Amino acid sequence: MAVQIPAVDYLVLGDQPHLQAWRCVACSAAYFDRRNACARCFATSFSRSPLATEGVITAFTRVERGAKQPFTSVVVDLGEGVTVKANLRGMDDPAQIKPETKVRLYTFVAGVDDEGTEAVAFAFEPVGHSEVVGA
Ligand SMILES: [Zn+2]
């Protein structure tokens, strides 16, 4: 199997890919990027926290730009006060997207370098979607 690396630091690969946040030890605020201090309470201690792999869409926009393939960008509420922005796959008709549409994380190979190392990215797809994509 090719060596795989996550496209972003907060994506954890393996048998059960998931996102993880830095959680403020004092107030539980979550951040995807590492912080020196919590923006909510100014504490300086954080711990890594795995996030749910399913959530609900709270906002979306359809992006159509020139000759590029149109795509849908979504904001997904993963619970516990965490939202993440990502692309949506498997639901090309925006009219199908309803408030609280349930989605789940999936990963895919976004690129391969000259040595065969695969960069793995993530997106979300509707729960019940059967397409198997990439990693
Ligand atoms: Zn805090």
XYZ file of C-alpha atoms and ligand atoms in Angstrom:
136
model
C 0.000 0.000 0.000
C 1.253 3.475 -0.825
C 2.388 5.785 1.932
C -0.405 8.216 2.768
C -0.235 11.582 4.458
C -3.170 13.766 5.501
C -3.675 16.957 3.495
C -4.400 18.857 6.727
C -3.007 18.391 10.245
C -6.426 17.814 11.769
C -7.272 14.797 9.592
C -6.299 11.481 11.186
C -5.930 8.554 8.784
C -6.029 4.830 9.555
C -8.782 2.248 9.855
C -11.281 4.844 11.058
C -10.373 8.228 9.562
C -11.625 11.171 11.579
C -10.979 14.827 12.286
C -9.480 15.994 15.538
C -9.489 19.328 17.276
C -7.364 21.046 19.847
C -9.641 21.420 22.885
C -9.112 24.020 25.542
C -8.603 22.138 28.809
C -10.340 24.924 30.774
C -13.495 25.628 28.724
C -13.596 22.898 25.996
C -13.557 25.371 23.096
C -12.346 23.543 19.987
C -9.926 24.729 17.332
C -8.577 23.016 14.246
C -5.326 24.941 14.303
C -2.969 24.960 17.260
C -3.333 28.064 19.422
C -1.098 29.687 21.976
C -4.147 30.756 23.961
C -7.878 30.065 23.915
C -9.852 32.827 22.180
C -12.733 32.287 24.622
C -11.024 32.096 28.016
C -7.308 32.809 27.381
C -6.181 29.507 28.920
C -3.030 28.082 27.387
C -3.485 24.304 27.785
C -5.001 22.199 25.016
C -5.511 18.506 24.361
C -6.237 16.599 21.168
C -9.856 15.535 20.832
C -11.291 13.183 18.189
C -14.443 14.511 16.513
C -17.585 12.763 15.310
C -17.457 11.433 11.758
C -21.117 12.307 11.163
C -22.904 15.617 11.417
C -25.559 17.789 9.846
C -25.355 20.486 7.208
C -26.099 23.931 8.636
C -25.204 26.027 5.585
C -24.108 25.468 2.013
C -23.261 27.266 -1.177
C -22.938 26.061 -4.735
C -19.775 27.254 -6.459
C -19.727 27.502 -10.234
C -16.609 29.059 -11.743
C -15.805 29.085 -15.437
C -14.872 25.728 -16.920
C -14.203 24.107 -13.526
C -16.541 21.432 -12.248
C -19.171 23.041 -9.989
C -19.078 21.961 -6.358
C -21.010 22.437 -3.152
C -19.285 23.808 -0.079
C -20.964 23.023 3.222
C -20.698 23.894 6.885
C -21.168 20.741 8.953
C -22.129 20.746 12.626
C -20.280 17.811 14.211
C -21.807 18.383 17.645
C -20.048 19.456 20.849
C -19.762 22.999 19.505
C -17.650 22.077 16.489
C -18.375 23.048 12.902
C -16.186 22.387 9.879
C -16.257 23.672 6.324
C -15.731 21.129 3.561
C -16.932 20.097 0.143
C -19.990 17.905 -0.284
C -20.031 14.923 -2.619
C -22.838 12.730 -3.791
C -25.560 15.365 -3.802
C -25.113 17.486 -6.894
C -28.597 18.996 -6.900
C -28.684 21.740 -4.243
C -32.470 21.328 -4.071
C -31.820 17.965 -2.379
C -30.057 19.625 0.519
C -32.454 20.217 3.382
C -31.770 21.777 6.763
C -30.114 19.228 9.018
C -29.213 16.882 6.133
C -27.084 14.160 7.741
C -23.618 13.687 6.294
C -20.561 11.638 7.100
C -16.851 12.148 6.632
C -15.058 10.347 3.862
C -11.501 10.533 2.630
C -10.017 10.408 -0.844
C -6.643 10.595 -2.526
C -6.266 14.199 -3.646
C -2.835 13.842 -5.237
C 0.250 11.644 -5.610
C 3.847 12.868 -5.652
C 6.700 11.479 -7.783
C 7.582 8.915 -5.091
C 4.034 7.573 -4.889
C 3.120 9.215 -1.598
C -0.585 9.919 -1.557
C -2.049 13.103 -0.093
C -5.406 12.261 1.457
C -8.088 14.911 1.828
C -11.600 14.791 3.253
C -15.088 15.841 2.300
C -18.579 14.910 3.402
C -21.268 12.830 1.737
C -24.905 12.240 2.597
C -25.482 9.377 5.045
C -26.704 6.444 3.025
C -24.619 7.399 0.010
C -23.112 4.172 -1.331
C -20.239 5.399 -3.503
C -16.831 4.227 -2.295
C -14.171 6.772 -3.156
C -10.402 6.553 -2.777
C -8.790 5.752 0.542
Zn -10.858 28.106 26.755
